[in-house]
Amino acid sequence: MKLDLLLRNADIITMDERRPHATSLGIWQGRIVGLDDDLDGLEAAEVLDLGGATVTPGFIDAHCHTTWFGLGLAELDVSAARGLNQLYALLEAGMAADGSAGQGAEPSAAEPGAGSAPGWLLATGFSQQQHGGEFPDITVLDRITGNRPLFIRHNSGHMAIVNTAALRLAGADQASFPDPDGGVIVRDAAGRPTGLVQERAQQLIQQLILPYSSEAIEAALDRATSYYAAEGITSFTEAGIGGGWIGHSPVELAAYQRAASAGRLHARAQLMPVLDVLHPLGGQNPPGVATAGLDLGITSGFGGEFLSLGPAKVFLDGSLLGETAAVSQDYCSHGGTDNTGNTGYFQAEPEELRTKMEAAYAAGWSIAAHAIGDRAVDLAIDIITDCAAKYGPRAVPNRIEHASMTRPEQLHRLAAAGIAVTPQASFFFDGGDGMTASLGPERLGWAYRAASFLAAGVTLAGSSDRPVADGNVLRGMQAFVDRRTASGAVFGNPDERLSPFQALAAYTTEAAAATGASHLKGSLSPGKLADFTVLSGSPLSAASIEELTVLATAVGGTFTFRMPGVPPRPADDPAATTPSFSPATNRS
């Protein structure tokens, strides 16, 4: 056998307890053949001397929004604004850059499939926490934008800022317009919309923009996953496609397929269809049970090693940042906000959610339930546990997305049910201080657990929720280790901090387990996929994990990213003492 690629002189952290460390790794036809002495006597078409650089399994982001992130890379980014005056200045610049198109004559809604939402000003990255807790004044927004409709995504994804022109197009500008189920059009004391739309109320505006064209989505995936490759990410789970307020097109899966075929998808993808797009199907088992799925009866796990379907995604509640997550105790009043009686809310009536989730589960789908508040976590555990008892386990694990507020007794229920969780450490820095104010000291220890999940035997998958939060894995690992907020405080319970090894495991072995792919990836073991990340140092011993550099990323043994540098040296070159990579390239 002649190997395709041989890595030598490396510090290889395998994440395989049977063989935790190696210095050489051999790859053939996209798989790992062996390590160290397994490779004795084997030649290779390409030999890379890594000069002592660290190799880890490829990073897995188990919950992100890749299409949304990629689209946002081409939209007006307002995340750097600090104070509303800076925000307004960015919007004015955005209007000027577009030639202030749309001012004057009343624009029409985007044509279906237009993809670029002609006539609209689209912005991304807003958070009131970057503006002293304040939201934009709709009268100022109207002055800046005139008759051009505006849609600013909140970085939580659970609310948005719009202007009067957008509300008018949706027919929702009048005080008499009713709030939709599971959503709120926020109004002032006189009943006038403030421009803030929460949860499902966003769909009133989004339906004027959607669906994005397949080409727009493919371009977004190209942009986003090129970004991922430069950060060491080799696999990700797209947490919601096809419909609802999180999806971008009813043919989003087809756009993913085309992007993969055209070499525009630079990481392996598991896709979660939202529960909204599942529909009743005939011919399902068990007989006499109402089921809901996708055409031809395909379910979780369908697909291949590069692109597959994961669980069905369902939203049970909102967000902590927006104080709409369903919690068991009132949010604390702070910053002039009176939260007396505010315990958030469910996205629909609990029995309606149960009926829809059971119909999907009975058809063969695993469930990924967005549940942030502890009240929503209760509901998710109850429904998933009942479904598993009635219809059996699933090969692709059931999950609770975020599980941000978990009471002590819920830990054991999660472990007993085999439900994986995805709490994002990336929220600590930007959102930790705000969440501390919302939750108060008595229950802060329930927030964004990590070590106690592992101690209870719950699978803890590393993820970012990007673009809601920072998606850089090295910074995410650092956040799991130190839990620092922007003020320098430790968020929540200091005992929830992870060791560097546990933090690395979250984005490798644990994420692979949560996505049902432990047999394929997560560790650098013979027979598994040759997905790996090359780092400037070891995350297990570095003084600061976040200051490490990603030198290269490979998917199936093919580099999706290489740091600019000198051409590869032959392994027998005595000068080969530093990592040797050619200029950065993307996999084609």
Coordinates of C-alpha atoms in Angstrom, one line a residue:
M1 CA 0.0 0.0 0.0
K2 CA 1.2 3.5 -0.8
L3 CA -0.4 6.1 1.5
D4 CA -1.9 9.3 0.1
L5 CA -0.5 11.4 2.9
L6 CA 1.9 10.9 5.8
L7 CA 2.2 13.4 8.6
R8 CA 5.4 13.1 10.6
N9 CA 7.1 14.9 13.5
A10 CA 3.8 16.0 14.9
D11 CA 2.3 16.2 18.4
I12 CA -0.9 14.2 17.7
I13 CA -3.6 14.3 20.3
T14 CA -5.8 11.4 19.1
M15 CA -8.7 11.7 21.6
D16 CA -8.7 7.9 21.5
E17 CA -8.1 6.6 25.0
R18 CA -6.6 3.4 23.6
R19 CA -3.8 5.4 22.0
P20 CA -3.9 9.0 23.2
H21 CA -0.7 10.3 21.6
A22 CA 1.3 9.7 18.4
T23 CA 3.9 11.5 16.3
S24 CA 3.0 10.1 12.8
L25 CA -0.3 9.6 11.0
G26 CA -1.0 7.8 7.7
I27 CA -4.0 8.5 5.4
W28 CA -5.3 6.5 2.4
Q29 CA -8.5 7.2 0.5
G30 CA -9.8 9.7 3.0
R31 CA -9.4 7.4 6.0
I32 CA -6.8 7.0 8.8
V33 CA -4.7 3.9 8.1
G34 CA -2.6 4.0 11.2
L35 CA -0.3 5.8 13.6
D36 CA 3.4 5.6 14.4
D37 CA 4.7 2.0 14.1
D38 CA 1.6 1.0 12.2
L39 CA 3.1 2.8 9.3
D40 CA 6.6 1.2 9.3
G41 CA 7.7 0.3 5.8
L42 CA 4.9 2.3 4.1
E43 CA 5.6 4.9 1.5
A44 CA 3.4 7.9 0.8
A45 CA 2.6 10.1 -2.2
E46 CA 3.0 13.2 0.0
V47 CA 4.9 13.4 3.3
L48 CA 4.6 16.5 5.5
D49 CA 7.0 17.2 8.4
L50 CA 5.0 19.3 10.8
G51 CA 8.0 20.4 12.9
G52 CA 6.3 19.5 16.2
A53 CA 3.0 21.2 15.4
T54 CA -0.1 19.8 17.2
V55 CA -2.7 17.7 15.3
T56 CA -6.1 17.2 16.8
P57 CA -9.3 15.6 15.4
G58 CA -11.1 18.1 13.2
F59 CA -13.3 20.5 15.2
I60 CA -17.1 19.8 15.1
D61 CA -19.6 22.7 15.7
A62 CA -22.7 20.7 16.8
H63 CA -25.1 23.7 16.5
C64 CA -24.8 26.7 14.2
H65 CA -26.7 28.5 11.5
T66 CA -24.4 28.4 8.5
T67 CA -26.7 29.8 5.8
W68 CA -27.7 32.6 8.1
F69 CA -24.0 33.3 8.9
G70 CA -23.0 33.2 5.2
L71 CA -25.8 35.5 4.2
G72 CA -24.8 37.9 7.0
L73 CA -21.2 38.1 5.7
A74 CA -22.7 39.9 2.7
E75 CA -25.1 42.1 4.7
L76 CA -24.5 45.2 6.7
D77 CA -22.8 44.2 9.9
V78 CA -23.7 46.4 12.9
S79 CA -22.1 44.2 15.6
A80 CA -19.2 46.6 16.1
A81 CA -21.5 49.6 17.0
R82 CA -21.4 50.7 20.6
G83 CA -24.2 53.1 21.4
L84 CA -27.2 53.9 19.2
N85 CA -25.5 56.8 17.5
Q86 CA -22.9 54.5 16.1
L87 CA -25.7 52.1 15.0
Y88 CA -27.5 54.9 13.2
A89 CA -24.3 56.1 11.5
L90 CA -23.8 52.6 10.2
L91 CA -27.3 52.5 8.8
E92 CA -26.9 55.9 7.2
A93 CA -23.6 54.6 5.6
G94 CA -25.5 51.5 4.4
M95 CA -28.1 53.6 2.8
A96 CA -25.5 55.8 1.1
A97 CA -23.5 52.8 -0.1
D98 CA -26.6 51.4 -1.9
G99 CA -27.4 54.8 -3.5
S100 CA -30.3 55.1 -1.0
A101 CA -32.3 53.0 -3.3
G102 CA -36.0 52.7 -2.4
Q103 CA -36.4 56.2 -0.9
G104 CA -39.3 58.1 -2.3
A105 CA -41.5 55.6 -4.1
E106 CA -43.1 52.9 -2.0
P107 CA -41.1 49.6 -2.7
S108 CA -42.8 46.3 -3.1
A109 CA -41.9 43.2 -1.2
A110 CA -39.1 41.1 -2.6
E111 CA -40.1 38.7 -5.3
P112 CA -40.1 35.1 -4.1
G113 CA -36.7 33.5 -4.8
A114 CA -35.1 36.8 -5.4
G115 CA -32.5 36.0 -2.7
S116 CA -31.1 39.5 -2.4
A117 CA -34.4 41.1 -1.1
P118 CA -34.3 44.0 -3.6
G119 CA -35.4 47.3 -2.1
W120 CA -34.6 46.2 1.5
L121 CA -31.8 47.2 3.8
L122 CA -30.7 44.1 5.6
A123 CA -28.4 44.3 8.6
T124 CA -27.1 41.7 11.1
G125 CA -25.5 41.6 14.5
F126 CA -27.6 43.8 16.7
S127 CA -27.7 43.3 20.5
Q128 CA -29.1 45.7 23.0
Q129 CA -26.4 44.7 25.4
Q130 CA -23.9 46.6 23.2
H131 CA -26.1 49.7 23.6
G132 CA -26.7 50.0 27.3
G133 CA -29.8 47.8 27.0
E134 CA -31.5 50.3 24.6
F135 CA -33.2 49.4 21.3
P136 CA -33.3 51.8 18.3
D137 CA -36.0 54.5 18.1
I138 CA -38.3 53.7 15.2
T139 CA -38.7 57.3 14.4
V140 CA -35.0 57.7 13.9
L141 CA -34.9 54.5 11.8
D142 CA -37.7 55.9 9.7
R143 CA -35.9 59.2 9.2
I144 CA -32.7 57.3 8.0
T145 CA -34.5 54.8 5.8
G146 CA -37.6 56.7 4.5
N147 CA -39.8 54.3 2.6
R148 CA -37.2 51.7 2.3
P149 CA -38.0 48.6 4.4
L150 CA -35.4 47.7 7.0
F151 CA -34.8 44.3 8.7
I152 CA -32.0 44.1 11.4
R153 CA -31.4 40.6 12.8
H154 CA -30.9 40.5 16.5
N155 CA -27.8 38.3 17.3
S156 CA -30.0 35.9 19.3
G157 CA -32.1 35.2 16.2
H158 CA -35.2 35.4 18.5
M159 CA -36.1 39.0 17.6
A160 CA -35.5 41.6 15.0
I161 CA -35.7 45.4 14.5
V162 CA -37.7 46.8 11.6
N163 CA -39.0 50.2 10.5
T164 CA -42.5 51.4 9.7
A165 CA -42.1 50.7 6.0
A166 CA -41.5 47.0 6.7
L167 CA -44.4 46.8 9.2
R168 CA -46.6 48.5 6.6
L169 CA -45.7 46.0 3.9
A170 CA -46.6 43.2 6.4
G171 CA -49.9 45.0 7.2
A172 CA -48.8 45.1 10.9
D173 CA -48.2 48.8 11.4
Q174 CA -51.6 49.5 13.0
A175 CA -52.2 49.3 16.8
S176 CA -55.2 46.9 16.1
F177 CA -53.0 44.3 14.4
P178 CA -53.0 41.2 16.6
D179 CA -49.8 39.4 17.8
P180 CA -49.3 36.1 16.1
D181 CA -49.2 32.9 18.2
G182 CA -45.8 32.5 19.8
G183 CA -44.7 36.0 19.0
V184 CA -45.0 39.6 20.0
I185 CA -45.0 42.9 18.1
V186 CA -43.7 45.1 20.9
R187 CA -45.6 48.4 21.3
D188 CA -45.4 51.6 23.3
A189 CA -47.9 52.8 25.9
A190 CA -50.1 54.2 23.1
G191 CA -50.1 50.9 21.2
R192 CA -47.7 52.0 18.4
P193 CA -45.2 49.4 17.3
T194 CA -41.7 50.2 18.5
G195 CA -40.0 48.3 15.7
L196 CA -39.1 45.3 17.9
V197 CA -40.6 42.0 16.8
Q198 CA -40.1 38.9 18.9
E199 CA -40.0 35.2 18.2
R200 CA -42.7 34.1 15.6
A201 CA -43.7 37.7 15.0
Q202 CA -40.5 37.9 12.9
Q203 CA -42.1 35.7 10.3
L204 CA -44.6 38.5 9.4
I205 CA -41.6 40.4 8.0
Q206 CA -39.4 37.5 6.9
Q207 CA -42.1 36.1 4.7
L208 CA -41.7 39.2 2.6
I209 CA -38.0 38.5 2.0
L210 CA -38.0 34.7 1.8
P211 CA -37.3 32.4 0.1
Y212 CA -33.7 33.1 -0.8
S213 CA -32.6 31.7 -4.1
S214 CA -30.6 28.5 -4.3
E215 CA -27.7 30.5 -5.8
A216 CA -27.8 32.9 -2.9
I217 CA -27.7 30.0 -0.4
E218 CA -24.9 28.2 -2.2
A219 CA -22.8 31.4 -2.2
A220 CA -23.6 31.9 1.5
L221 CA -22.4 28.3 2.2
D222 CA -19.2 28.9 0.2
R223 CA -18.5 32.0 2.2
A224 CA -19.4 30.5 5.6
T225 CA -17.6 27.2 5.3
S226 CA -14.4 28.8 3.9
Y227 CA -14.5 30.8 7.1
Y228 CA -15.0 27.6 9.1
A229 CA -12.0 25.9 7.4
A230 CA -9.7 28.7 8.5
E231 CA -10.9 28.1 12.1
G232 CA -10.2 24.3 12.0
I233 CA -13.9 23.3 11.6
T234 CA -14.4 20.1 9.6
S235 CA -18.0 19.2 10.5
F236 CA -21.1 21.2 11.6
T237 CA -24.7 20.8 12.3
E238 CA -27.1 23.3 10.7
A239 CA -29.7 23.8 13.3
G240 CA -32.8 24.5 11.2
I241 CA -33.5 24.4 7.5
G242 CA -36.5 24.6 5.2
G243 CA -39.0 26.7 7.0
G244 CA -40.1 28.5 10.1
W245 CA -38.3 31.7 11.0
I246 CA -34.9 30.0 11.0
G247 CA -35.1 28.4 7.5
H248 CA -34.3 30.2 4.2
S249 CA -35.9 28.2 1.5
P250 CA -38.2 25.2 1.1
V251 CA -35.4 23.7 -1.1
E252 CA -32.6 24.5 1.3
L253 CA -31.5 20.8 1.3
A254 CA -31.2 20.9 -2.5
A255 CA -29.0 24.1 -2.2
Y256 CA -26.7 22.2 0.2
Q257 CA -26.5 19.3 -2.3
R258 CA -25.6 21.6 -5.1
A259 CA -23.0 23.4 -3.0
A260 CA -21.4 20.1 -2.1
S261 CA -21.4 18.8 -5.7
A262 CA -19.8 22.1 -6.9
G263 CA -17.1 22.1 -4.2
R264 CA -18.6 25.1 -2.4
L265 CA -19.2 23.2 0.8
H266 CA -15.9 23.0 2.7
A267 CA -17.0 21.0 5.8
R268 CA -19.2 18.0 6.4
A269 CA -22.8 19.0 7.2
Q270 CA -25.6 17.5 9.2
L271 CA -28.9 19.3 8.6
M272 CA -31.9 19.6 10.9
P273 CA -35.2 20.2 9.1
V274 CA -37.5 22.4 11.2
L275 CA -40.6 20.7 12.5
D276 CA -42.7 23.1 10.5
V277 CA -41.7 21.5 7.2
L278 CA -42.7 17.9 8.2
H279 CA -46.2 16.9 7.0
P280 CA -48.6 13.9 7.3
L281 CA -47.5 10.9 5.4
G282 CA -49.4 7.7 4.6
G283 CA -48.0 4.2 4.8
Q284 CA -46.0 4.9 8.0
N285 CA -45.6 2.5 10.9
P286 CA -46.8 2.0 13.5
P287 CA -50.3 1.6 12.1
G288 CA -53.0 3.9 13.5
V289 CA -50.5 6.5 14.7
A290 CA -50.5 10.0 13.2
T291 CA -47.0 10.6 11.8
A292 CA -45.3 13.5 10.1
G293 CA -42.2 13.4 7.9
L294 CA -40.6 14.3 4.6
D295 CA -41.6 12.8 1.3
L296 CA -40.5 9.3 0.5
G297 CA -40.3 8.7 4.3
I298 CA -36.7 9.8 4.7
T299 CA -35.7 10.4 8.3
S300 CA -32.8 11.3 10.6
G301 CA -29.6 9.7 9.4
F302 CA -30.4 9.8 5.7
G303 CA -27.4 10.8 3.6
G304 CA -23.7 10.1 3.5
E305 CA -20.5 11.0 5.3
F306 CA -20.4 14.5 3.8
L307 CA -24.0 15.5 3.9
S308 CA -26.8 14.0 6.0
L309 CA -30.0 14.7 7.8
G310 CA -30.0 15.0 11.6
P311 CA -32.9 15.4 14.1
A312 CA -36.0 17.4 13.4
K313 CA -35.6 20.8 15.0
V314 CA -38.4 22.3 17.2
F315 CA -38.5 25.5 19.1
L316 CA -40.1 25.3 22.5
D317 CA -39.2 28.7 23.9
G318 CA -37.2 31.8 23.2
S319 CA -33.9 33.2 24.5
L320 CA -32.3 34.4 27.8
L321 CA -30.9 37.5 26.1
G322 CA -34.4 38.5 25.0
E323 CA -35.9 37.3 28.3
T324 CA -38.4 35.2 26.4
A325 CA -37.1 31.7 27.4
A326 CA -39.6 29.8 29.5
V327 CA -38.3 29.8 33.1
S328 CA -39.9 28.6 36.3
Q329 CA -39.2 31.9 38.2
D330 CA -39.6 35.5 37.2
Y331 CA -36.7 37.2 35.4
C332 CA -35.1 39.8 37.7
S333 CA -36.0 43.4 37.1
H334 CA -32.9 45.4 36.1
G335 CA -31.8 48.5 34.2
G336 CA -35.2 50.1 34.5
T337 CA -37.0 47.0 33.2
D338 CA -39.8 45.6 35.4
N339 CA -39.9 41.9 34.9
T340 CA -42.5 41.2 37.6
G341 CA -44.6 38.2 36.3
N342 CA -42.3 37.6 33.3
T343 CA -41.4 33.9 33.0
G344 CA -41.1 33.9 29.2
Y345 CA -43.3 31.8 27.1
F346 CA -43.6 28.7 24.9
Q347 CA -43.7 29.0 21.1
A348 CA -47.0 27.2 21.1
E349 CA -49.3 25.5 23.6
P350 CA -47.4 22.5 25.2
E351 CA -50.0 20.0 24.0
E352 CA -49.7 21.2 20.5
L353 CA -45.9 20.9 20.7
R354 CA -46.2 17.4 22.1
T355 CA -48.6 16.3 19.3
K356 CA -46.2 17.6 16.6
M357 CA -43.1 16.2 18.2
E358 CA -44.7 12.8 18.7
A359 CA -45.9 12.7 15.1
A360 CA -42.3 13.3 13.9
Y361 CA -40.8 10.8 16.3
A362 CA -43.3 8.1 15.4
A363 CA -42.3 8.6 11.7
G364 CA -38.7 7.8 12.7
W365 CA -37.2 11.2 13.4
S366 CA -34.9 12.0 16.2
I367 CA -35.8 15.3 18.0
A368 CA -33.7 18.3 18.7
A369 CA -35.7 20.6 21.0
H370 CA -34.6 24.2 21.4
A371 CA -35.2 24.6 25.2
I372 CA -33.4 27.3 27.0
G373 CA -35.4 28.0 30.2
D374 CA -35.7 25.3 32.8
R375 CA -39.5 25.1 32.3
A376 CA -38.9 24.4 28.6
V377 CA -36.3 21.8 29.5
D378 CA -38.9 20.0 31.6
L379 CA -41.3 19.9 28.7
A380 CA -38.5 18.7 26.3
I381 CA -37.5 15.9 28.6
D382 CA -41.1 14.8 29.2
I383 CA -42.0 14.6 25.6
I384 CA -38.7 13.0 24.4
T385 CA -38.8 10.4 27.2
D386 CA -42.4 9.5 26.5
C387 CA -41.7 9.2 22.8
A388 CA -38.7 6.9 23.3
A389 CA -40.6 4.7 25.7
K390 CA -43.4 4.4 23.1
Y391 CA -41.5 4.1 19.9
G392 CA -38.0 3.1 20.8
P393 CA -34.6 4.7 20.8
R394 CA -33.0 6.5 17.8
A395 CA -29.6 5.9 16.2
V396 CA -29.1 9.7 15.9
P397 CA -29.4 10.9 19.5
N398 CA -32.2 13.1 20.7
R399 CA -31.0 16.4 21.8
I400 CA -31.8 19.5 23.8
E401 CA -30.4 22.5 22.0
H402 CA -28.8 25.0 24.5
A403 CA -30.3 23.5 27.8
S404 CA -29.3 26.9 29.2
M405 CA -31.1 26.7 32.5
T406 CA -31.1 23.2 34.1
R407 CA -32.1 22.5 37.7
P408 CA -30.1 19.9 39.6
E409 CA -32.8 17.2 39.4
Q410 CA -33.0 17.6 35.6
L411 CA -29.3 16.4 35.1
H412 CA -30.2 12.8 36.1
R413 CA -33.3 12.8 33.9
L414 CA -31.2 13.9 30.9
A415 CA -28.6 11.2 31.5
A416 CA -31.2 8.5 32.0
A417 CA -32.9 9.4 28.8
G418 CA -29.7 9.6 26.8
I419 CA -30.4 13.1 25.7
A420 CA -27.4 15.1 24.5
V421 CA -27.1 18.9 25.2
T422 CA -25.5 21.8 23.4
P423 CA -24.8 24.7 25.8
Q424 CA -22.7 27.4 24.2
A425 CA -19.7 28.7 26.1
S426 CA -19.4 31.4 23.4
F427 CA -22.3 33.2 25.1
F428 CA -20.3 33.9 28.3
F429 CA -18.2 36.8 27.2
D430 CA -20.7 39.0 25.3
G431 CA -23.9 37.9 27.1
G432 CA -22.8 36.7 30.5
D433 CA -23.1 39.9 32.4
G434 CA -26.6 40.6 30.9
M435 CA -27.8 37.1 31.7
T436 CA -26.4 37.5 35.3
A437 CA -28.6 40.6 35.7
S438 CA -31.7 38.8 34.3
L439 CA -31.3 35.6 36.4
G440 CA -30.0 36.9 39.7
P441 CA -27.7 35.1 42.1
E442 CA -30.0 32.4 43.5
R443 CA -30.4 30.5 40.2
L444 CA -27.3 31.6 38.4
G445 CA -25.7 28.3 39.2
W446 CA -28.3 26.6 36.9
A447 CA -27.1 28.6 33.9
Y448 CA -25.0 27.0 31.1
R449 CA -23.7 24.1 33.0
A450 CA -20.7 22.1 31.7
A451 CA -18.8 20.1 34.3
S452 CA -22.0 19.0 36.0
F453 CA -23.4 17.7 32.7
L454 CA -20.3 15.5 32.3
A455 CA -20.4 14.4 35.9
A456 CA -24.0 13.2 35.5
G457 CA -23.1 11.3 32.3
V458 CA -24.8 13.7 29.9
T459 CA -23.2 14.1 26.4
L460 CA -22.0 17.7 26.1
A461 CA -21.5 18.8 22.5
G462 CA -19.4 21.9 21.8
S463 CA -21.1 24.4 19.6
S464 CA -21.4 28.1 18.9
D465 CA -24.9 29.0 17.7
R466 CA -23.1 31.2 15.2
P467 CA -23.9 33.9 14.2
V468 CA -25.8 34.4 17.4
A469 CA -22.4 34.2 19.2
D470 CA -18.7 33.9 18.4
G471 CA -18.0 30.7 16.4
N472 CA -14.3 30.5 16.9
V473 CA -13.7 27.1 18.4
L474 CA -10.4 28.0 20.1
R475 CA -12.2 30.9 21.9
G476 CA -15.1 28.5 22.7
M477 CA -12.7 26.1 24.3
Q478 CA -11.1 28.9 26.3
A479 CA -14.5 30.0 27.4
F480 CA -15.4 26.5 28.7
V481 CA -12.1 26.6 30.7
D482 CA -12.4 30.1 32.2
R483 CA -16.1 31.1 31.8
R484 CA -15.1 34.8 31.7
T485 CA -17.6 37.6 30.9
A486 CA -16.8 40.9 29.4
S487 CA -16.5 42.4 32.9
G488 CA -13.9 39.8 33.9
A489 CA -16.3 37.9 36.2
V490 CA -16.7 34.2 36.1
F491 CA -20.1 33.4 34.7
G492 CA -22.3 31.2 36.8
N493 CA -20.8 28.6 39.0
P494 CA -17.0 28.4 38.9
D495 CA -17.2 24.7 39.5
E496 CA -18.7 24.3 36.0
R497 CA -15.4 25.2 34.4
L498 CA -13.9 22.4 32.2
S499 CA -10.4 21.1 32.0
P500 CA -8.6 21.8 28.7
F501 CA -9.0 18.1 27.8
Q502 CA -12.7 18.2 28.5
A503 CA -13.0 21.4 26.4
L504 CA -11.3 19.8 23.4
A505 CA -13.4 16.7 23.9
A506 CA -16.6 18.8 23.7
Y507 CA -15.7 19.8 20.1
T508 CA -14.4 16.4 19.0
T509 CA -15.5 13.1 20.7
E510 CA -18.6 14.6 22.5
A511 CA -19.8 16.5 19.4
A512 CA -19.4 13.3 17.3
A513 CA -21.4 11.3 19.8
A514 CA -24.2 14.0 19.9
T515 CA -24.5 13.9 16.2
G516 CA -24.5 10.1 16.0
A517 CA -21.1 9.9 14.2
S518 CA -18.7 8.5 16.8
H519 CA -18.0 5.6 14.5
L520 CA -16.8 8.0 11.8
K521 CA -15.1 10.9 13.5
G522 CA -14.2 12.7 16.7
S523 CA -10.9 10.8 17.3
L524 CA -7.9 10.1 15.2
S525 CA -8.3 6.3 15.1
P526 CA -7.5 3.8 12.4
G527 CA -10.5 3.4 10.1
K528 CA -12.1 6.8 10.9
L529 CA -12.4 9.7 8.5
A530 CA -9.1 11.7 8.1
D531 CA -10.5 15.0 9.4
F532 CA -7.9 16.9 11.4
T533 CA -6.8 20.3 12.5
V534 CA -3.2 21.5 12.8
L535 CA -2.4 24.0 15.6
S536 CA 0.6 26.0 16.5
G537 CA 0.6 24.4 20.0
S538 CA -1.3 22.0 22.2
P539 CA -4.6 23.2 23.7
L540 CA -3.9 20.8 26.6
S541 CA -0.9 22.8 27.8
A542 CA -1.1 26.2 26.2
A543 CA -1.2 29.2 28.6
S544 CA -4.1 30.6 26.5
I545 CA -6.0 28.3 24.1
E546 CA -7.6 31.2 22.3
E547 CA -4.2 32.5 21.3
L548 CA -3.2 29.4 19.4
T549 CA -3.2 29.6 15.6
V550 CA -4.9 27.2 13.2
L551 CA -2.2 26.3 10.7
A552 CA -4.2 23.9 8.5
T553 CA -7.5 22.0 8.3
A554 CA -8.2 18.8 6.4
V555 CA -11.4 17.0 5.5
G556 CA -11.0 13.4 4.4
G557 CA -7.2 14.0 4.1
T558 CA -7.7 16.9 1.7
F559 CA -6.7 20.3 2.9
T560 CA -9.5 22.8 3.1
F561 CA -7.2 25.5 4.6
R562 CA -3.4 26.0 4.8
M563 CA -1.7 28.8 6.5
P564 CA 0.4 30.9 4.1
G565 CA 4.1 29.8 4.3
V566 CA 6.9 27.9 2.6
P567 CA 6.2 25.0 0.3
P568 CA 6.1 21.5 1.9
R569 CA 9.6 20.1 2.6
P570 CA 10.4 16.5 2.1
A571 CA 10.5 14.6 5.4
D572 CA 14.2 13.9 5.0
D573 CA 15.1 17.6 4.7
P574 CA 17.1 18.6 7.8
A575 CA 15.6 22.1 7.5
A576 CA 12.1 20.7 8.1
T577 CA 11.9 22.0 11.7
T578 CA 8.8 24.2 11.4
P579 CA 5.3 23.5 10.1
S580 CA 5.5 23.6 6.3
F581 CA 2.4 24.7 4.4
S582 CA 1.8 26.1 1.0
P583 CA -0.5 29.2 0.6
A584 CA -4.1 28.9 1.8
T585 CA -6.4 27.1 -0.5
N586 CA -9.9 25.7 -0.4
R587 CA -10.9 22.2 -1.3
S588 CA -12.4 22.0 -4.8

